[in-house]
Amino acid sequence: MKYAILGDIHSNWEALTTVLEDAASAEVDSFVSVGDIVGYNANPRKCLAKLREMDCPIVKGNHDHYCSIETPLNGFNPLAASVIHWTRNQLAEKDRQFLADLPYKRRVDKFTTVHSTLDMPDRWGYVFDKFEADANFSYQRSQICFFGHTHVPLLFERDENGNVSQGRYELIDVKPGKKYFINIGSVGQPRDGDSRAAYAIYDTDAKTIELRRLKYDRETTQGKIIDAGLPEELAYRLARGH
Ligand code: ZN
């Protein structure tokens, strides 16, 4: 079975369709989303409609959450907050309800998915280092858990003795006795200095997890951001991948 794990699509239609085409050519059987379908870019309705049509398991991201309810946006940076206001107005009531009803974590097959961390999935903590990953591992019952939120692809690995290591990855060979907490990067707004869309393919027979990076029609995405009157910085950052 081959799963495509998609994270932080963030209303980026061009990146999403490019990733779906690549997944089709890689003969993926199933799709899974680790949340943040909306926010930042200019096609929230289209991206959400596509994900709903795909009928795949999805967990709730912080943008999905804040776009689905009318609540003050304390703690958000001004850029993110202005897009959340804009996105709320773009979405129909049924879209907002769909996002509001998403679970924070989800078991799929033999693995787990969460947007931020399993220890406090509704607190939206960021995992950038192995100390932050440690708390997650104490709640991780499955061998593999996929997450997003930071938009930075990273692998955290815990061995039989409880030692956690971290690093970048391109291809992971899943080994018995180890636990994996894997950030699969962002489809719609990469932040690791590489502007290409990111997602991962988990092959449960080969026991491999491959990170895939793809160029997409970024200029069109940037043009839509400007045309929608969203902050121009959101277009520039797509080029920086940051
Ligand atoms: Zn995000």
Coordinates of N, CA and C and ligand atoms in Angstrom, one line a residue:
M1 N 0.9 -1.2 0.0 CA 0.0 0.0 0.0 C 0.9 1.2 0.0
K2 N 0.5 2.2 -0.9 CA 1.3 3.4 -0.9 C 0.4 4.6 -0.5
Y3 N 0.8 5.3 0.5 CA 0.1 6.5 1.0 C 0.9 7.7 0.6
A4 N 0.2 8.7 0.1 CA 0.7 10.1 0.0 C 0.3 10.9 1.2
I5 N 1.3 11.4 1.9 CA 1.0 12.2 3.1 C 1.2 13.7 2.7
L6 N 0.1 14.4 2.8 CA 0.1 15.8 2.4 C -0.1 16.7 3.6
G7 N 0.8 17.7 3.8 CA 0.6 18.6 4.9 C 0.6 20.1 4.5
D8 N 0.0 20.9 5.2 CA 0.1 22.4 5.1 C -0.1 22.8 3.6
I9 N -1.2 22.4 3.0 CA -1.5 22.8 1.7 C -1.8 24.3 1.5
H10 N -2.4 24.8 2.6 CA -2.6 26.3 2.7 C -3.1 26.9 1.4
S11 N -4.2 26.4 0.9 CA -4.9 27.1 -0.2 C -4.1 27.4 -1.4
N12 N -3.1 26.5 -1.6 CA -2.2 26.7 -2.8 C -2.6 25.7 -3.9
W13 N -3.5 26.1 -4.8 CA -4.1 25.2 -5.8 C -3.0 24.7 -6.7
E14 N -2.1 25.5 -7.2 CA -1.1 25.1 -8.2 C -0.2 24.0 -7.5
A15 N 0.2 24.2 -6.3 CA 1.1 23.2 -5.6 C 0.3 21.9 -5.4
L16 N -0.9 22.1 -5.0 CA -1.7 20.9 -4.7 C -1.9 20.0 -5.9
T17 N -2.3 20.6 -7.0 CA -2.5 19.8 -8.2 C -1.2 19.2 -8.8
T18 N -0.1 19.9 -8.6 CA 1.2 19.4 -9.0 C 1.5 18.1 -8.2
V19 N 1.3 18.2 -6.9 CA 1.6 17.1 -6.0 C 0.6 15.9 -6.3
L20 N -0.6 16.2 -6.6 CA -1.6 15.1 -6.9 C -1.2 14.4 -8.2
E21 N -0.7 15.1 -9.2 CA -0.3 14.5 -10.4 C 0.9 13.6 -10.2
D22 N 1.9 14.1 -9.4 CA 3.1 13.4 -9.1 C 2.7 12.1 -8.4
A23 N 1.8 12.2 -7.4 CA 1.4 11.0 -6.6 C 0.7 10.0 -7.6
A24 N -0.1 10.5 -8.5 CA -0.7 9.6 -9.5 C 0.3 8.8 -10.3
S25 N 1.4 9.6 -10.7 CA 2.4 8.9 -11.5 C 3.2 8.0 -10.7
A26 N 3.3 8.2 -9.4 CA 4.0 7.3 -8.5 C 3.1 6.1 -8.0
E27 N 1.9 6.1 -8.6 CA 0.9 5.0 -8.3 C 0.6 4.9 -6.8
V28 N 0.3 6.0 -6.2 CA -0.2 6.0 -4.8 C -1.6 5.5 -4.7
D29 N -1.9 4.7 -3.7 CA -3.2 4.1 -3.5 C -4.1 5.0 -2.7
S30 N -3.6 5.8 -1.7 CA -4.4 6.5 -0.8 C -3.8 7.8 -0.4
F31 N -4.6 8.8 0.0 CA -4.1 10.1 0.5 C -4.5 10.3 1.9
V32 N -3.6 11.0 2.6 CA -3.8 11.4 4.0 C -3.4 12.8 4.1
S33 N -4.1 13.6 4.9 CA -3.7 15.0 5.1 C -3.5 15.3 6.6
V34 N -2.3 16.0 6.9 CA -2.0 16.3 8.3 C -2.5 17.8 8.6
G35 N -3.4 18.3 7.8 CA -4.0 19.6 8.2 C -3.4 20.8 7.7
D36 N -4.1 21.9 8.0 CA -3.9 23.2 7.4 C -4.1 23.2 5.9
I37 N -5.3 22.9 5.5 CA -5.7 22.9 4.1 C -5.9 24.4 3.7
V38 N -6.3 25.2 4.6 CA -6.5 26.6 4.2 C -5.5 27.6 4.9
G39 N -5.6 28.9 4.5 CA -4.7 29.9 5.1 C -3.6 30.2 4.1
Y40 N -3.1 31.4 4.2 CA -2.0 32.0 3.5 C -2.1 32.3 2.0
N41 N -2.6 31.3 1.2 CA -2.8 31.5 -0.2 C -4.2 31.7 -0.6
A42 N -4.5 31.9 -1.9 CA -5.7 32.5 -2.3 C -6.8 31.5 -2.8
N43 N -6.6 30.2 -2.7 CA -7.6 29.3 -3.2 C -8.2 28.3 -2.1
P44 N -8.7 28.9 -1.0 CA -9.2 28.0 0.1 C -10.3 27.1 -0.3
R45 N -11.3 27.7 -1.0 CA -12.5 26.9 -1.4 C -12.2 25.7 -2.3
K46 N -11.4 26.1 -3.3 CA -11.0 25.0 -4.3 C -10.2 23.9 -3.6
C47 N -9.2 24.2 -2.8 CA -8.4 23.2 -2.2 C -9.3 22.4 -1.2
L48 N -10.1 23.0 -0.5 CA -11.0 22.3 0.4 C -11.9 21.4 -0.3
A49 N -12.5 21.9 -1.4 CA -13.4 21.1 -2.2 C -12.7 19.8 -2.7
K50 N -11.5 20.0 -3.2 CA -10.7 18.9 -3.7 C -10.4 17.8 -2.7
L51 N -10.0 18.3 -1.5 CA -9.8 17.3 -0.4 C -11.0 16.6 0.0
R52 N -12.2 17.3 0.0 CA -13.4 16.7 0.4 C -13.8 15.6 -0.7
E53 N -13.6 16.0 -1.9 CA -13.9 15.1 -3.0 C -13.0 13.8 -2.9
M54 N -11.7 14.0 -2.5 CA -10.8 12.9 -2.3 C -11.2 11.9 -1.2
D55 N -12.0 12.5 -0.2 CA -12.6 11.8 0.9 C -11.5 11.0 1.6
C56 N -10.4 11.7 2.0 CA -9.3 11.0 2.7 C -9.3 11.4 4.1
P57 N -8.6 10.7 5.0 CA -8.5 11.1 6.4 C -7.7 12.4 6.5
I58 N -8.3 13.3 7.3 CA -7.7 14.6 7.5 C -7.7 14.9 9.0
V59 N -6.6 15.5 9.5 CA -6.7 16.1 10.9 C -6.7 17.6 10.8
K60 N -7.1 18.2 11.9 CA -7.3 19.7 11.9 C -6.0 20.4 12.2
G61 N -5.7 21.4 11.4 CA -4.5 22.3 11.6 C -5.0 23.6 12.3
N62 N -4.1 24.3 12.8 CA -4.4 25.6 13.5 C -5.2 26.6 12.6
H63 N -4.7 26.6 11.3 CA -5.5 27.5 10.4 C -6.9 27.0 10.1
D64 N -7.0 25.7 10.0 CA -8.3 25.1 9.8 C -9.2 25.5 11.0
H65 N -8.6 25.4 12.1 CA -9.4 25.7 13.4 C -9.8 27.1 13.4
Y66 N -8.9 28.0 13.2 CA -9.2 29.5 13.4 C -10.0 30.0 12.2
C67 N -9.9 29.4 11.1 CA -10.8 29.8 10.0 C -12.2 29.3 10.1
S68 N -12.4 28.3 11.0 CA -13.7 27.7 11.1 C -14.6 28.3 12.2
I69 N -13.9 29.1 13.1 CA -14.7 29.7 14.2 C -14.4 31.2 14.3
E70 N -15.3 32.0 14.8 CA -15.1 33.4 15.0 C -14.5 33.6 16.4
T71 N -13.2 33.8 16.4 CA -12.6 33.9 17.7 C -11.4 34.9 17.6
P72 N -11.1 35.7 18.6 CA -10.0 36.6 18.5 C -8.7 35.9 18.1
L73 N -7.8 36.6 17.3 CA -6.6 35.9 16.8 C -5.4 36.3 17.6
N74 N -5.5 36.4 18.9 CA -4.3 36.7 19.7 C -3.2 35.7 19.5
G75 N -2.0 36.2 19.5 CA -0.9 35.2 19.3 C -0.5 34.9 17.9
F76 N -1.4 35.3 16.9 CA -1.0 35.1 15.5 C -0.2 36.3 15.1
N77 N 0.8 36.0 14.2 CA 1.5 37.2 13.6 C 0.5 37.9 12.6
P78 N 0.7 39.2 12.4 CA -0.3 40.0 11.7 C -0.6 39.5 10.3
L79 N 0.4 38.9 9.6 CA 0.2 38.4 8.3 C -0.7 37.2 8.3
A80 N -0.5 36.3 9.2 CA -1.4 35.1 9.3 C -2.8 35.5 9.7
A81 N -2.9 36.5 10.6 CA -4.2 36.9 11.1 C -5.0 37.5 10.0
S82 N -4.4 38.3 9.1 CA -5.1 39.0 8.1 C -5.6 38.0 7.1
V83 N -4.9 37.0 6.8 CA -5.3 35.9 5.9 C -6.4 35.1 6.5
I84 N -6.4 34.9 7.8 CA -7.4 34.1 8.4 C -8.8 34.8 8.3
H85 N -8.7 36.1 8.6 CA -10.0 37.0 8.4 C -10.5 36.8 7.0
W86 N -9.6 37.0 6.0 CA -10.0 36.9 4.6 C -10.5 35.5 4.3
T87 N -9.9 34.5 4.8 CA -10.3 33.1 4.5 C -11.7 32.8 5.1
R88 N -11.9 33.3 6.3 CA -13.2 33.1 6.9 C -14.3 33.5 6.0
N89 N -14.1 34.7 5.4 CA -15.1 35.3 4.5 C -15.3 34.5 3.2
Q90 N -14.2 33.8 2.8 CA -14.3 33.1 1.5 C -15.1 31.8 1.7
L91 N -15.0 31.2 2.9 CA -15.6 29.9 3.1 C -17.1 29.9 3.3
A92 N -17.8 28.9 2.8 CA -19.2 28.8 3.1 C -19.4 28.2 4.5
E93 N -20.6 28.3 5.0 CA -20.9 27.8 6.3 C -20.5 26.3 6.4
K94 N -20.9 25.5 5.3 CA -20.7 24.1 5.4 C -19.2 23.8 5.4
D95 N -18.4 24.6 4.7 CA -16.9 24.4 4.7 C -16.4 24.7 6.1
R96 N -16.9 25.7 6.8 CA -16.4 26.0 8.1 C -16.8 24.9 9.1
Q97 N -18.0 24.4 8.9 CA -18.4 23.3 9.7 C -17.6 22.0 9.5
F98 N -17.3 21.8 8.3 CA -16.4 20.6 8.0 C -15.1 20.7 8.7
L99 N -14.5 21.9 8.6 CA -13.2 22.1 9.3 C -13.3 22.0 10.8
A100 N -14.4 22.6 11.3 CA -14.6 22.6 12.8 C -14.7 21.2 13.3
D101 N -15.3 20.3 12.4 CA -15.5 18.9 12.9 C -14.3 18.0 12.7
L102 N -13.2 18.4 12.1 CA -12.1 17.6 11.9 C -11.5 17.2 13.3
P103 N -11.0 15.9 13.4 CA -10.3 15.5 14.6 C -8.9 16.1 14.7
Y104 N -8.3 16.1 15.9 CA -7.0 16.6 16.1 C -5.9 15.6 15.8
K105 N -6.3 14.3 16.0 CA -5.3 13.3 15.7 C -6.1 12.1 15.1
R106 N -5.4 11.3 14.4 CA -6.2 10.2 13.7 C -5.3 9.0 13.5
R107 N -5.8 7.8 13.7 CA -5.1 6.6 13.4 C -5.5 6.2 11.9
V108 N -4.6 5.9 11.1 CA -4.8 5.5 9.7 C -4.0 4.2 9.5
D109 N -4.6 3.1 9.1 CA -3.9 1.9 9.0 C -3.1 1.7 10.3
K110 N -1.7 1.5 10.2 CA -1.0 1.2 11.4 C -0.2 2.5 11.9
F111 N -0.5 3.6 11.3 CA 0.2 4.8 11.7 C -0.7 5.9 12.2
T112 N -0.1 7.0 12.7 CA -0.9 8.1 13.3 C -0.6 9.4 12.6
T113 N -1.6 10.3 12.6 CA -1.4 11.6 12.0 C -1.8 12.6 13.0
V114 N -1.1 13.7 13.0 CA -1.5 14.9 13.9 C -0.9 16.1 13.2
H115 N -1.5 17.3 13.4 CA -0.9 18.5 12.8 C 0.3 19.0 13.6
S116 N 0.2 19.0 14.9 CA 1.3 19.6 15.7 C 2.0 18.5 16.5
T117 N 1.5 18.1 17.7 CA 2.1 17.1 18.5 C 1.0 16.2 19.2
L118 N 1.3 15.0 19.5 CA 0.3 14.1 20.1 C 0.1 14.4 21.5
D119 N 1.0 15.0 22.2 CA 0.9 15.2 23.6 C -0.2 16.3 23.9
M120 N -0.2 17.4 23.0 CA -1.1 18.5 23.2 C -1.6 18.9 21.8
P121 N -2.3 18.1 21.1 CA -2.7 18.4 19.7 C -3.5 19.7 19.5
D122 N -4.2 20.2 20.5 CA -5.0 21.4 20.4 C -4.2 22.6 20.9
R123 N -3.0 22.5 21.2 CA -2.2 23.6 21.7 C -1.2 24.2 20.6
W124 N -1.1 23.4 19.6 CA -0.3 23.8 18.4 C 1.1 24.2 18.7
G125 N 1.8 23.3 19.5 CA 3.2 23.5 19.8 C 4.0 23.1 18.5
Y126 N 5.2 23.8 18.4 CA 6.0 23.5 17.2 C 7.2 22.6 17.6
V127 N 7.4 21.6 16.8 CA 8.5 20.6 17.1 C 9.6 20.9 16.1
F128 N 10.7 21.5 16.6 CA 11.9 21.7 15.8 C 13.1 21.0 16.3
D129 N 13.0 20.5 17.6 CA 14.2 19.8 18.1 C 13.8 18.5 18.8
K130 N 14.7 17.7 19.1 CA 14.4 16.4 19.7 C 13.9 16.4 21.1
F131 N 14.1 17.6 21.8 CA 13.5 17.7 23.1 C 12.0 17.9 23.0
E132 N 11.6 18.7 22.1 CA 10.2 18.9 21.8 C 9.6 17.6 21.3
A133 N 10.3 16.8 20.5 CA 9.8 15.6 20.0 C 9.6 14.5 21.1
D134 N 10.5 14.6 22.1 CA 10.4 13.6 23.2 C 9.1 13.5 23.9
A135 N 8.4 14.7 24.1 CA 7.1 14.7 24.7 C 6.1 14.0 23.8
N136 N 6.2 14.2 22.5 CA 5.3 13.6 21.6 C 5.5 12.0 21.7
F137 N 6.7 11.6 21.7 CA 7.0 10.1 21.7 C 6.3 9.4 22.9
S138 N 6.2 10.1 24.0 CA 5.6 9.4 25.2 C 4.1 9.2 24.9
Y139 N 3.5 9.9 23.9 CA 2.1 9.7 23.6 C 1.9 8.9 22.3
Q140 N 3.0 8.5 21.7 CA 2.9 7.9 20.4 C 2.9 6.3 20.5
R141 N 1.7 5.7 20.3 CA 1.6 4.3 20.4 C 2.0 3.6 19.1
S142 N 1.8 4.2 18.0 CA 2.1 3.6 16.7 C 3.6 3.7 16.4
Q143 N 4.1 2.9 15.5 CA 5.6 3.0 15.2 C 5.9 4.3 14.5
I144 N 4.9 4.7 13.7 CA 5.1 5.9 12.8 C 4.0 6.9 13.1
C145 N 4.4 8.2 13.2 CA 3.4 9.3 13.3 C 3.9 10.4 12.3
F146 N 3.0 10.8 11.5 CA 3.3 11.9 10.5 C 2.7 13.2 11.1
F147 N 3.5 14.3 10.9 CA 3.0 15.6 11.4 C 3.4 16.7 10.4
G148 N 2.9 17.9 10.7 CA 3.2 19.1 9.8 C 3.5 20.3 10.7
H149 N 2.8 21.4 10.4 CA 2.8 22.6 11.3 C 4.0 23.5 11.1
T150 N 5.2 23.0 11.1 CA 6.4 23.8 11.0 C 6.8 24.1 9.6
H151 N 6.3 23.3 8.7 CA 6.6 23.5 7.2 C 8.0 23.1 6.9
V152 N 8.7 22.4 7.8 CA 10.1 22.0 7.7 C 10.2 20.5 7.7
P153 N 10.5 19.8 6.6 CA 10.6 18.4 6.7 C 11.8 17.9 7.6
L154 N 11.4 17.1 8.6 CA 12.4 16.7 9.6 C 12.0 15.3 10.1
L155 N 13.0 14.5 10.4 CA 12.8 13.2 11.0 C 13.3 13.1 12.4
F156 N 12.4 12.6 13.3 CA 12.8 12.3 14.7 C 12.7 10.8 14.9
E157 N 13.7 10.2 15.4 CA 13.8 8.8 15.5 C 14.1 8.4 17.0
R158 N 13.3 7.5 17.5 CA 13.6 7.1 18.9 C 14.0 5.6 18.9
D159 N 15.2 5.3 19.5 CA 15.6 3.9 19.4 C 15.1 3.1 20.7
E160 N 15.5 1.8 20.8 CA 15.0 1.0 21.8 C 15.3 1.5 23.2
N161 N 16.4 2.2 23.3 CA 16.8 2.7 24.6 C 16.2 4.1 25.0
G162 N 15.3 4.6 24.1 CA 14.7 5.9 24.3 C 15.5 7.1 23.9
N163 N 16.6 6.8 23.2 CA 17.3 8.0 22.7 C 16.7 8.5 21.4
V164 N 16.6 9.8 21.4 CA 15.9 10.5 20.2 C 17.0 11.2 19.4
S165 N 17.0 11.0 18.1 CA 17.9 11.7 17.2 C 17.1 12.4 16.2
Q166 N 17.6 13.4 15.5 CA 16.9 14.2 14.5 C 17.7 14.5 13.3
G167 N 17.1 14.7 12.2 CA 17.9 15.1 11.0 C 17.0 15.3 9.8
R168 N 17.6 15.8 8.7 CA 16.9 15.9 7.5 C 16.8 14.5 6.9
Y169 N 16.0 14.3 5.9 CA 15.9 13.0 5.2 C 15.4 13.1 3.8
E170 N 15.7 12.1 3.0 CA 15.1 12.0 1.7 C 14.4 10.7 1.6
L171 N 15.0 9.6 2.1 CA 14.4 8.3 2.1 C 14.7 7.6 3.5
I172 N 13.6 7.2 4.1 CA 13.7 6.5 5.4 C 13.5 5.1 5.2
D173 N 14.3 4.2 5.7 CA 14.1 2.8 5.8 C 13.5 2.5 7.2
V174 N 12.3 2.1 7.3 CA 11.6 1.9 8.6 C 12.2 0.6 9.2
K175 N 12.8 0.7 10.4 CA 13.4 -0.5 11.0 C 12.6 -0.9 12.2
P176 N 12.4 -2.2 12.5 CA 11.7 -2.7 13.7 C 12.4 -2.2 14.9
G177 N 11.6 -1.9 16.0 CA 12.2 -1.5 17.3 C 12.4 0.0 17.4
K178 N 12.2 0.7 16.3 CA 12.4 2.2 16.3 C 11.0 2.8 16.1
K179 N 10.9 4.0 16.7 CA 9.7 4.8 16.5 C 10.1 6.1 15.7
Y180 N 9.2 6.5 14.9 CA 9.4 7.6 14.0 C 8.3 8.7 14.1
F181 N 8.8 9.9 14.2 CA 7.9 11.1 14.2 C 8.4 12.0 13.1
I182 N 7.6 12.0 12.0 CA 8.1 12.5 10.8 C 7.3 13.7 10.3
N183 N 8.0 14.8 10.1 CA 7.4 16.0 9.5 C 7.6 15.9 8.0
I184 N 6.5 16.0 7.2 CA 6.6 15.7 5.8 C 6.6 17.0 5.0
G185 N 6.9 18.2 5.7 CA 7.0 19.4 5.0 C 5.7 20.0 4.5
S186 N 5.7 21.0 3.7 CA 4.5 21.7 3.3 C 4.3 21.7 1.8
V187 N 3.1 21.3 1.4 CA 2.7 21.4 0.0 C 2.7 22.9 -0.5
G188 N 2.0 23.7 0.3 CA 1.7 25.0 -0.2 C 2.5 26.2 0.3
Q189 N 3.4 26.0 1.3 CA 4.2 27.1 1.7 C 5.5 26.6 2.4
P190 N 6.4 26.0 1.6 CA 7.6 25.5 2.2 C 8.4 26.5 3.0
R191 N 9.0 26.1 4.1 CA 9.8 27.1 4.9 C 11.2 26.5 5.2
D192 N 11.7 25.6 4.4 CA 13.1 25.1 4.7 C 14.1 25.7 3.7
G193 N 13.8 26.8 3.1 CA 14.7 27.4 2.2 C 14.6 26.8 0.8
D194 N 13.8 25.8 0.6 CA 13.6 25.2 -0.7 C 12.1 25.5 -1.1
S195 N 12.0 26.2 -2.2 CA 10.6 26.7 -2.5 C 9.7 25.7 -3.2
R196 N 10.3 24.5 -3.5 CA 9.5 23.5 -4.1 C 8.4 22.9 -3.1
A197 N 7.3 22.5 -3.7 CA 6.3 21.8 -2.9 C 6.8 20.5 -2.3
A198 N 6.4 20.2 -1.1 CA 6.9 19.0 -0.4 C 5.7 18.1 0.0
Y199 N 6.0 16.8 -0.1 CA 5.0 15.8 0.5 C 5.8 14.5 0.6
A200 N 5.2 13.5 1.2 CA 5.9 12.2 1.4 C 5.1 11.0 0.9
I201 N 5.7 10.0 0.4 CA 5.1 8.7 0.1 C 5.6 7.7 1.0
Y202 N 4.6 7.1 1.8 CA 4.9 6.0 2.7 C 4.4 4.7 2.0
D203 N 5.4 3.8 1.7 CA 5.2 2.5 1.1 C 5.2 1.5 2.2
T204 N 4.1 0.9 2.5 CA 4.0 0.1 3.7 C 4.6 -1.3 3.4
D205 N 4.7 -1.7 2.1 CA 5.3 -3.0 1.7 C 6.8 -2.9 1.7
A206 N 7.3 -1.9 1.1 CA 8.7 -1.7 1.0 C 9.3 -1.1 2.3
K207 N 8.4 -0.6 3.2 CA 8.8 0.0 4.5 C 9.7 1.1 4.3
T208 N 9.3 2.0 3.3 CA 10.1 3.2 3.1 C 9.2 4.4 3.1
I209 N 9.8 5.6 3.5 CA 9.1 6.8 3.4 C 10.0 7.8 2.6
E210 N 9.5 8.3 1.5 CA 10.3 9.1 0.6 C 9.7 10.5 0.6
L211 N 10.6 11.5 0.8 CA 10.2 12.9 0.7 C 10.3 13.3 -0.8
R212 N 9.3 13.9 -1.3 CA 9.3 14.3 -2.7 C 9.2 15.8 -2.8
R213 N 10.0 16.4 -3.7 CA 10.0 17.9 -3.9 C 9.7 18.2 -5.3
L214 N 8.8 19.2 -5.5 CA 8.3 19.4 -6.9 C 8.2 20.9 -7.2
K215 N 8.7 21.3 -8.3 CA 8.5 22.6 -8.8 C 7.0 22.7 -9.3
Y216 N 6.4 23.9 -9.0 CA 5.0 24.1 -9.5 C 4.9 25.5 -10.0
D217 N 3.8 25.8 -10.6 CA 3.6 27.1 -11.2 C 3.4 28.2 -10.1
R218 N 4.5 28.6 -9.5 CA 4.5 29.5 -8.4 C 4.0 30.9 -8.8
E219 N 4.4 31.3 -10.0 CA 4.0 32.7 -10.5 C 2.5 32.9 -10.5
T220 N 1.8 31.8 -10.9 CA 0.3 31.9 -10.9 C -0.2 32.0 -9.4
T221 N 0.3 31.2 -8.5 CA -0.1 31.3 -7.1 C 0.2 32.7 -6.6
Q222 N 1.4 33.3 -6.9 CA 1.7 34.6 -6.4 C 0.8 35.7 -7.0
G223 N 0.5 35.5 -8.3 CA -0.4 36.5 -8.9 C -1.8 36.5 -8.2
K224 N -2.3 35.3 -7.9 CA -3.6 35.2 -7.2 C -3.6 35.9 -5.8
I225 N -2.5 35.8 -5.1 CA -2.3 36.4 -3.8 C -2.5 38.0 -4.0
I226 N -1.7 38.5 -5.0 CA -1.8 39.9 -5.2 C -3.2 40.4 -5.6
D227 N -3.8 39.6 -6.6 CA -5.1 40.0 -7.1 C -6.2 39.9 -6.0
A228 N -6.0 39.0 -5.1 CA -7.0 38.9 -4.0 C -6.8 40.0 -3.0
G229 N -5.7 40.8 -3.1 CA -5.5 41.9 -2.1 C -4.9 41.4 -0.8
L230 N -4.4 40.1 -0.8 CA -3.7 39.6 0.4 C -2.3 40.3 0.5
P231 N -1.7 40.2 1.7 CA -0.4 40.9 1.9 C 0.6 40.3 0.9
E232 N 1.3 41.2 0.2 CA 2.2 40.8 -0.9 C 3.4 40.0 -0.3
E233 N 3.7 40.2 0.9 CA 4.8 39.4 1.5 C 4.5 37.9 1.4
L234 N 3.2 37.6 1.4 CA 2.9 36.1 1.3 C 3.2 35.6 -0.1
A235 N 3.3 36.4 -1.1 CA 3.7 36.0 -2.4 C 5.2 35.9 -2.5
Y236 N 5.9 36.9 -1.9 CA 7.4 36.9 -1.9 C 7.9 35.7 -1.2
R237 N 7.3 35.4 0.0 CA 7.9 34.3 0.8 C 7.8 32.9 0.1
L238 N 6.9 32.8 -0.9 CA 6.8 31.5 -1.6 C 8.1 31.3 -2.5
A239 N 8.6 32.5 -3.0 CA 9.8 32.4 -3.8 C 11.0 32.1 -2.9
R240 N 11.0 32.6 -1.7 CA 12.2 32.3 -0.8 C 12.1 30.9 -0.2
G241 N 10.9 30.4 -0.1 CA 10.7 29.1 0.5 C 11.0 29.2 2.0
H242 N 10.4 30.2 2.7 CA 10.9 30.6 4.0 C 9.8 31.3 4.7
Ligands
ZN1 ZN 0.7 25.6 8.4

